[in-house]
Short mmCIF file of N, CA and C in Angstrom, two decimals:
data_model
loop_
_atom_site.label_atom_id
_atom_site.label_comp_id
_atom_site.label_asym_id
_atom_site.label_seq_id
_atom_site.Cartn_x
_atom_site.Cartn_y
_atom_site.Cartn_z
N UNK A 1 11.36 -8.26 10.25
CA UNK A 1 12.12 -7.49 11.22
C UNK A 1 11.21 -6.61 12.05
N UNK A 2 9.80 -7.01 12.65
CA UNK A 2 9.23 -6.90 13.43
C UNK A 2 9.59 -6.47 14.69
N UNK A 3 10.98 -7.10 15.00
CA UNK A 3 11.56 -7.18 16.53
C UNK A 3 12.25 -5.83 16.49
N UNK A 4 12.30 -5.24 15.34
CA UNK A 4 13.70 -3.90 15.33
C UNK A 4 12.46 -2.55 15.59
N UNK A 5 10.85 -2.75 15.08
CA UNK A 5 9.89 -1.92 15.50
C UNK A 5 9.50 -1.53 16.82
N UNK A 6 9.49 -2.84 17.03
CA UNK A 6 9.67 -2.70 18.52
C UNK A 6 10.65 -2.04 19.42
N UNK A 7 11.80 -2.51 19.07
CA UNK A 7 13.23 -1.60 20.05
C UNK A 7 13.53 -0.42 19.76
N UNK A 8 12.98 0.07 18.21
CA UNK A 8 12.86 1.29 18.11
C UNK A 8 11.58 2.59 18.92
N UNK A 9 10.63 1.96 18.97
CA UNK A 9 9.53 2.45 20.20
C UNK A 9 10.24 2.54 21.46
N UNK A 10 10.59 1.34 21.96
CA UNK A 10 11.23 1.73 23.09
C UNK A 10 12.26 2.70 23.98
N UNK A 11 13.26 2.39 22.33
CA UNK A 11 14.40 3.78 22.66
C UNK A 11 13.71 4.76 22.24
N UNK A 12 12.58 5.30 21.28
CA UNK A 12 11.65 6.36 21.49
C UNK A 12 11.43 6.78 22.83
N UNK A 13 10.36 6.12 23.61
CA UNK A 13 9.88 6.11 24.49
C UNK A 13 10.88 6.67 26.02
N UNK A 14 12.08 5.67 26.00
CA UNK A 14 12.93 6.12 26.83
C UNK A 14 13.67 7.57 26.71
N UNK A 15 13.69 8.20 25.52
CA UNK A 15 14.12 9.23 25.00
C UNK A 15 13.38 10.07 25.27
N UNK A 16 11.96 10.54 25.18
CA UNK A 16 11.24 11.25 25.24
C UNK A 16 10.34 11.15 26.83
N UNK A 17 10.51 9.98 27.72
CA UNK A 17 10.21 9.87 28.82
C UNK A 17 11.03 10.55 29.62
N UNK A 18 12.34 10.33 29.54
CA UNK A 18 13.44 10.61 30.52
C UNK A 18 14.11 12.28 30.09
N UNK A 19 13.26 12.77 29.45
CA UNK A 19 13.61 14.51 29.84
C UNK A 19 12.61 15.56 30.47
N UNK A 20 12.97 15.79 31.23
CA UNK A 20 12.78 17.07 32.24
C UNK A 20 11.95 18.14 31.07
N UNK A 21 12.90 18.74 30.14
CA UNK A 21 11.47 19.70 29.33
C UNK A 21 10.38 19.35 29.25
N UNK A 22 10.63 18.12 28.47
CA UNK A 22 9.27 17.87 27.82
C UNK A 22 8.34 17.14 28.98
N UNK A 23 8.51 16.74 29.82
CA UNK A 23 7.72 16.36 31.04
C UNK A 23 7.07 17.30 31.61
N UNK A 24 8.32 18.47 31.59
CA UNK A 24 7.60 19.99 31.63
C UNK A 24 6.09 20.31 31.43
N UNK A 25 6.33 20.56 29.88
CA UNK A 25 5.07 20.56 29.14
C UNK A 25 4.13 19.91 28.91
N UNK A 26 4.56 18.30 29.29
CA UNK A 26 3.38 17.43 29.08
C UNK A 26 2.76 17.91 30.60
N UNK A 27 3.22 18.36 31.63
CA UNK A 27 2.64 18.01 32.92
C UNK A 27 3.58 17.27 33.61
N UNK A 28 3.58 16.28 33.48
CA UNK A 28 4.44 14.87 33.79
C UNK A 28 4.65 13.75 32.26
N UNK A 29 5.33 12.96 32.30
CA UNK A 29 6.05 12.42 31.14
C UNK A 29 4.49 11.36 30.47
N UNK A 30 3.93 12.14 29.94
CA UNK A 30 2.07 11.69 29.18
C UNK A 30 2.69 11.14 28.22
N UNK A 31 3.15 10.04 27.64
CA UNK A 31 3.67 9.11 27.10
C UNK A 31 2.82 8.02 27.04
N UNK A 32 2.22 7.28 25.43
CA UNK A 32 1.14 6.07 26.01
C UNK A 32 1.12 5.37 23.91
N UNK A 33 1.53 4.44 24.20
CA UNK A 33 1.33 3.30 23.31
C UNK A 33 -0.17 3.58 22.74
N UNK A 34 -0.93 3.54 23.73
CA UNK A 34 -2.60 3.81 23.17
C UNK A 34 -3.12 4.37 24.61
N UNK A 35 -3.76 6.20 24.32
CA UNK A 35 -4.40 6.53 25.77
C UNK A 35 -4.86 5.79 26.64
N UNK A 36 -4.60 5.75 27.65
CA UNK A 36 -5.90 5.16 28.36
C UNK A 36 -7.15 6.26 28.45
N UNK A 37 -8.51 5.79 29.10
CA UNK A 37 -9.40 6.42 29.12
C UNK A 37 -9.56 7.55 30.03
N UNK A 38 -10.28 8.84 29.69
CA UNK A 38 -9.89 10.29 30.64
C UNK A 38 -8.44 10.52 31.11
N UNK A 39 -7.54 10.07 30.45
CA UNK A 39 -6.16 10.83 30.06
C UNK A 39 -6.19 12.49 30.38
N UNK A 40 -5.48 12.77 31.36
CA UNK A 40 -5.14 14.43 31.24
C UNK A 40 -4.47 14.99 29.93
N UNK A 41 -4.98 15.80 29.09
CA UNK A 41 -4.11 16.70 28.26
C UNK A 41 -3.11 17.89 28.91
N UNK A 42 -1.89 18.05 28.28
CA UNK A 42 -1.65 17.41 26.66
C UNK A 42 -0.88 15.93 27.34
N UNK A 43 -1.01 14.95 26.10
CA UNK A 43 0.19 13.59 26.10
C UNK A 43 0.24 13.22 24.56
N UNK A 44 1.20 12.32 25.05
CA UNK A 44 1.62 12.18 23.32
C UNK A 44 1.10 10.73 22.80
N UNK A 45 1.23 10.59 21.84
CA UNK A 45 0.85 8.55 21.47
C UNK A 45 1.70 8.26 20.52
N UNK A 46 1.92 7.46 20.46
CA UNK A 46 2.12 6.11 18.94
C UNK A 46 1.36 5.96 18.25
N UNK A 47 1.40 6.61 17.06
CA UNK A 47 0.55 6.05 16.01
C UNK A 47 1.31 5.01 15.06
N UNK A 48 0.75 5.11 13.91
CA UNK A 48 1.19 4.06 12.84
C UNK A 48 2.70 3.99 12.86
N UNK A 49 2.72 2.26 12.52
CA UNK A 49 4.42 2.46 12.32
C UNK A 49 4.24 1.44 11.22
N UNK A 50 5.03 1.52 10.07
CA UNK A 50 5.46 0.97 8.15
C UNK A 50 6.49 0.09 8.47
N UNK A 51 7.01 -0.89 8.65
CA UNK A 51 8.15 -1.26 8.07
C UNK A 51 8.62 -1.76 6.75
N UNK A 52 9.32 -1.60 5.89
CA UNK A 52 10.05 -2.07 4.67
C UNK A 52 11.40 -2.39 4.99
N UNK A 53 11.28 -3.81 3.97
CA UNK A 53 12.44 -4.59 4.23
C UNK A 53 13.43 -3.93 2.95
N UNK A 54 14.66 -3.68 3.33
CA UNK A 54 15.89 -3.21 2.47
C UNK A 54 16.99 -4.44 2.61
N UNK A 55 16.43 -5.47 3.05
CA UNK A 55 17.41 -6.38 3.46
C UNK A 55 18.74 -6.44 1.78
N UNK A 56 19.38 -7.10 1.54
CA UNK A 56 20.59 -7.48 0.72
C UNK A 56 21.11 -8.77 0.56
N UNK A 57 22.06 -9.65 -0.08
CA UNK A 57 22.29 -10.54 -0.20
C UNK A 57 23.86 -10.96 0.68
N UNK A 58 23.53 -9.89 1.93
CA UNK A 58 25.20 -9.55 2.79
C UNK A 58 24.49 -8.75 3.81
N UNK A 59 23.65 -8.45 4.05
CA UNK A 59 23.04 -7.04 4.69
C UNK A 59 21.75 -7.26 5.44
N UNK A 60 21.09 -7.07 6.56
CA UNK A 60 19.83 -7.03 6.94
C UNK A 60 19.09 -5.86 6.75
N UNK A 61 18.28 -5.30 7.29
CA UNK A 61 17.70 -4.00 7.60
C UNK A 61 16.30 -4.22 7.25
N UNK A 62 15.89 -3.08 7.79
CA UNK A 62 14.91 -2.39 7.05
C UNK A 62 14.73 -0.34 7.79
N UNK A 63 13.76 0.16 7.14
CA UNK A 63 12.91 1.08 6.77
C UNK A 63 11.88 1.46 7.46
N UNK A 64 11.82 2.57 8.44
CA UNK A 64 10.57 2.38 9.46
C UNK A 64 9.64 3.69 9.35
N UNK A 65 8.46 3.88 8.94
CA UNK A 65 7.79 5.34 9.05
C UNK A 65 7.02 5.13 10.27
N UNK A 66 7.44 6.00 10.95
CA UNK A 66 6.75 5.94 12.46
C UNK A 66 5.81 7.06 13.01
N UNK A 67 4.58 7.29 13.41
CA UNK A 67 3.99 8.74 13.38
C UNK A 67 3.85 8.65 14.73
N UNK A 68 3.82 9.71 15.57
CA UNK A 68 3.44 10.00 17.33
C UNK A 68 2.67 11.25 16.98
N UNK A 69 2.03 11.13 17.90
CA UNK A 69 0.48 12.23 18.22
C UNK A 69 0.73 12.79 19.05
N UNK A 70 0.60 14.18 19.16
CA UNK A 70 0.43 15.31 20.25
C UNK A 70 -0.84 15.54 20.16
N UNK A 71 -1.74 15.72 21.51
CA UNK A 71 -2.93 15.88 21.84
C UNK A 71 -2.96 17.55 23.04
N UNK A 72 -3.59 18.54 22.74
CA UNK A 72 -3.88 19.61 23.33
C UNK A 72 -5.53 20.04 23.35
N UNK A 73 -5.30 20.26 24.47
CA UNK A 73 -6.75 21.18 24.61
C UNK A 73 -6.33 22.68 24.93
N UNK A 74 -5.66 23.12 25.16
CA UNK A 74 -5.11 24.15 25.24
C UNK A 74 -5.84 25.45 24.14
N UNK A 75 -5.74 26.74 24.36
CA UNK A 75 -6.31 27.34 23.62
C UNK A 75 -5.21 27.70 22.25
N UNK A 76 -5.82 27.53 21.21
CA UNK A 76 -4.61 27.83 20.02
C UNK A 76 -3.25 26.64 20.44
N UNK A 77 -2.60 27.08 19.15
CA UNK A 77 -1.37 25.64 18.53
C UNK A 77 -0.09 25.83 19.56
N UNK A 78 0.17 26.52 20.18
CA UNK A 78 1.27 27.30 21.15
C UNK A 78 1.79 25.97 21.71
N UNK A 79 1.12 25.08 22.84
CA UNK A 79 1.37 23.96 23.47
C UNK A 79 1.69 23.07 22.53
N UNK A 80 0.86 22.55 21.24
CA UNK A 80 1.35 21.55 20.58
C UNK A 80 2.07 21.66 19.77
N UNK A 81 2.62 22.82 19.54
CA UNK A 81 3.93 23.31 18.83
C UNK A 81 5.41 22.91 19.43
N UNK A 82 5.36 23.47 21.06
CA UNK A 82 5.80 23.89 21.79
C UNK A 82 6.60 22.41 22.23
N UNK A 83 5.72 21.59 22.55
CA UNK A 83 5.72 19.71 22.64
C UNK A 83 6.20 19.14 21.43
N UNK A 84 5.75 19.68 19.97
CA UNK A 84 6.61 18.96 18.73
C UNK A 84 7.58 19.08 18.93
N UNK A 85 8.27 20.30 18.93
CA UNK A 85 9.59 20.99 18.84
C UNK A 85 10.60 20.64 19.57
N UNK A 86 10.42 20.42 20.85
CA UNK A 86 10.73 19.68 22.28
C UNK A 86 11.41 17.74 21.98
N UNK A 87 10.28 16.80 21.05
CA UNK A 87 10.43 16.17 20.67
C UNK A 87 11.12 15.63 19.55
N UNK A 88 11.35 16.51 18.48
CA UNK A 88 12.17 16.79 17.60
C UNK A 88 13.76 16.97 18.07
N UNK A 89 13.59 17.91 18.59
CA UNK A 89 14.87 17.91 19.65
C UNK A 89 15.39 16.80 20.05
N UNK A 90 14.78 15.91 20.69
CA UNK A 90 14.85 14.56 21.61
C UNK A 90 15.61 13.85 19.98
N UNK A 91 14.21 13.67 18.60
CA UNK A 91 14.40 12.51 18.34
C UNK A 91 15.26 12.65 16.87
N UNK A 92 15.41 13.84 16.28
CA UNK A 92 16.10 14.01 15.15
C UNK A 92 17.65 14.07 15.11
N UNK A 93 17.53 13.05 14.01
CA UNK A 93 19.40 12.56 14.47
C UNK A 93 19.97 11.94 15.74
N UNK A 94 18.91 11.89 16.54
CA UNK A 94 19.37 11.37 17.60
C UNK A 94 19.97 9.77 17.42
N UNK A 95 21.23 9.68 18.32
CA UNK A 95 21.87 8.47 18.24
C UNK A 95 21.14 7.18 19.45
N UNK A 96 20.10 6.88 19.14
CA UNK A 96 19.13 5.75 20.33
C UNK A 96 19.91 4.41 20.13
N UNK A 97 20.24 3.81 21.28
CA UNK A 97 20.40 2.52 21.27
C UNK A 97 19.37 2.03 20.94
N UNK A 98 19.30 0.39 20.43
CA UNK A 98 18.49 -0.59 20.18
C UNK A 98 19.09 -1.93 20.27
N UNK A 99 18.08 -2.91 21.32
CA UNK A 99 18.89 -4.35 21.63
C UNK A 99 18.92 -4.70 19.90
N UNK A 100 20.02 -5.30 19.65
CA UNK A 100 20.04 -6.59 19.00
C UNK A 100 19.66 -5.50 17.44
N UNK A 101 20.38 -4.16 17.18
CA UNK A 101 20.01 -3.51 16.26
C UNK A 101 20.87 -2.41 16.38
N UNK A 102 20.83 -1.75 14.88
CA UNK A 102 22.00 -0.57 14.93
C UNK A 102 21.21 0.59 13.81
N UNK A 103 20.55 1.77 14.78
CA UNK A 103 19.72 2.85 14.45
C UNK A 103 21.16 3.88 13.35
N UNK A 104 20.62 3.17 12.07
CA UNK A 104 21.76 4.40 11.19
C UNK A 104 21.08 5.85 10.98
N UNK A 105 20.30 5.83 10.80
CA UNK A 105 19.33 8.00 10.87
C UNK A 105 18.15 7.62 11.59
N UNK A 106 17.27 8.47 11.77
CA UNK A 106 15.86 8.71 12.58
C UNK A 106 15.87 10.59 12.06
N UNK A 107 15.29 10.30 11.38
CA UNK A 107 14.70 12.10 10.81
C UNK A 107 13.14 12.42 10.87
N UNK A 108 13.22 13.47 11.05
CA UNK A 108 11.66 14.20 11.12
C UNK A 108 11.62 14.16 9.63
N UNK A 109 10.56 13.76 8.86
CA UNK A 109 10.07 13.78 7.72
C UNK A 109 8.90 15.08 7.33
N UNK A 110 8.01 15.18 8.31
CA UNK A 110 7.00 15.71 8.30
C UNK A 110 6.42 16.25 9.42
N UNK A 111 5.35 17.08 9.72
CA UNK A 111 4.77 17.50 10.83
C UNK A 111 3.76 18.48 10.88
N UNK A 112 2.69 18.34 11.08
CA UNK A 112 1.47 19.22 11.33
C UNK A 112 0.86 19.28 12.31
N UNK A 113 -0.26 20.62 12.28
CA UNK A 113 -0.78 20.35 13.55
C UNK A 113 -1.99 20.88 12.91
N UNK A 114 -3.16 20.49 13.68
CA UNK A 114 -4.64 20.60 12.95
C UNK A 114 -5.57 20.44 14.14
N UNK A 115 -7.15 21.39 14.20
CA UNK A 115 -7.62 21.21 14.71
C UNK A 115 -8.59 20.58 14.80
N UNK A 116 -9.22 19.36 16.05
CA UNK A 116 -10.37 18.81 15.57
C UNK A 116 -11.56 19.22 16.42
N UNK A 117 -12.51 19.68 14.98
CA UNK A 117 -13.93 19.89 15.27
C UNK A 117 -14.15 19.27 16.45
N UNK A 118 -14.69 18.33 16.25
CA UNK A 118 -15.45 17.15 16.60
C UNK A 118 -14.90 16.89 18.33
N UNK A 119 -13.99 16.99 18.44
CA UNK A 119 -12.95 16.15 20.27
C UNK A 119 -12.64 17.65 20.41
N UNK A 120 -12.58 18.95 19.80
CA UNK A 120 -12.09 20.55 20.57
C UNK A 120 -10.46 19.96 21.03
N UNK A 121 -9.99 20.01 20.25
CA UNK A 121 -8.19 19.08 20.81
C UNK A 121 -7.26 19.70 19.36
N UNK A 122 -6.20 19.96 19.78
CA UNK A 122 -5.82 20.48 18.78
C UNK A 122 -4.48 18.71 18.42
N UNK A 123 -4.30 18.67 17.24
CA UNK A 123 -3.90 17.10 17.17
C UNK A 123 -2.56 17.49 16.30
N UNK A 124 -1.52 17.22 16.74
CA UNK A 124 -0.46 17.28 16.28
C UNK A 124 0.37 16.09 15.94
N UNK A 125 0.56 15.71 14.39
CA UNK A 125 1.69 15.09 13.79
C UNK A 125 3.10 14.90 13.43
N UNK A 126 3.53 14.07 13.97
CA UNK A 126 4.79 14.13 13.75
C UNK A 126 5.34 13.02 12.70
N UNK A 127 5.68 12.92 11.81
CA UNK A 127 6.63 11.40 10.86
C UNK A 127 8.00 11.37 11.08
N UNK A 128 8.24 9.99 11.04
CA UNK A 128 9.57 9.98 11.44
C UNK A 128 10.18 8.57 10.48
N UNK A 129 11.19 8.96 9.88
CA UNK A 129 11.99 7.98 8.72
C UNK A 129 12.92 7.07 10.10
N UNK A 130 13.19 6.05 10.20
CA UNK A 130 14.21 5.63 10.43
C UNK A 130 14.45 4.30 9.88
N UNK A 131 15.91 4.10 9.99
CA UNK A 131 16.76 3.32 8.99
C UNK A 131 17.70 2.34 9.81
N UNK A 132 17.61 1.28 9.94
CA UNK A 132 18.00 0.26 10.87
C UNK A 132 18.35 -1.00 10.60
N UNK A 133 19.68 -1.85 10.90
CA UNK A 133 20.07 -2.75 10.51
C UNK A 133 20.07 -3.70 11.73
N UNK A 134 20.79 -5.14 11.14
CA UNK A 134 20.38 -5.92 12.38
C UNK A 134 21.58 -5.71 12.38
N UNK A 135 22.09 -5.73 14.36
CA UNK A 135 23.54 -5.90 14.88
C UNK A 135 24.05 -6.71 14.22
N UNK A 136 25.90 -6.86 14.30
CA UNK A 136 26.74 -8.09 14.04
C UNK A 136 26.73 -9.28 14.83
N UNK A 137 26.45 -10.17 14.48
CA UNK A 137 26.72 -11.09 15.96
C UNK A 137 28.03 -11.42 15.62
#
């Protein structure tokens, strides 16, 4: 159920593209599968995504741990706080369509923010549970 990872990114993506706050704060809607190169800060990414199958002997589904990255250069955690929180908003409990799929929760699991030595960027985590079956045909 590969195909339900996918439509779940997307209604991510459309969710967190298409609001005015958080475009706010990104600048403009910094949204990216994988940066491109000299990217303006802050934007957000896709990181890892898990799927597990919960399928049944009547039932499809599966199980998705999904992580997105907040990236700041900003001085101190203020901005990449500011951008979690914003997104959380967007994506917790939120009811997202998905083709050919039926999103039962999407919860914030987890979330940090940490600074890195090495890039001067302050790097913010987000996890996200969601739980998804295949439509009825």
């Amino acid at each position: 159920m590969t195909q339900s990872a996918t439509e779940l990114q997307k209604a991510i993506f459309a969710a967190l593209g298409g609001d005015g706050a958080l475009a706010a704060l990104l600048g403009v809607a910094k949204i990216h599968d994988h940066a491109p190169a000299h990217v303006a800060f802050p934007y957000i990414t896709f990181g890892r995504t898990s799927v597990f199958d919960w399928s049944t002997g009547t039932e499809n589904g599966d199980e998705q741990l999904l992580t997105l990255h907040v990236w700041s250069k900003a001085q101190g955690k203020k901005e990449t706080l500011a951008i979690m929180e914003r997104a959380k908003t967007l994506l917790h409990d939120a009811p997202l369509e998905l083709t050919g799929y039926r999103l039962i929760s999407l919860r914030l699991e987890f979330s940090e923010v940490r600074f890195d030595e090495d890039a001067s960027v302050h790097h913010g985590l987000m996890r996200f549970r969601a739980l998804i079956e295949a439509a009825e045909a």
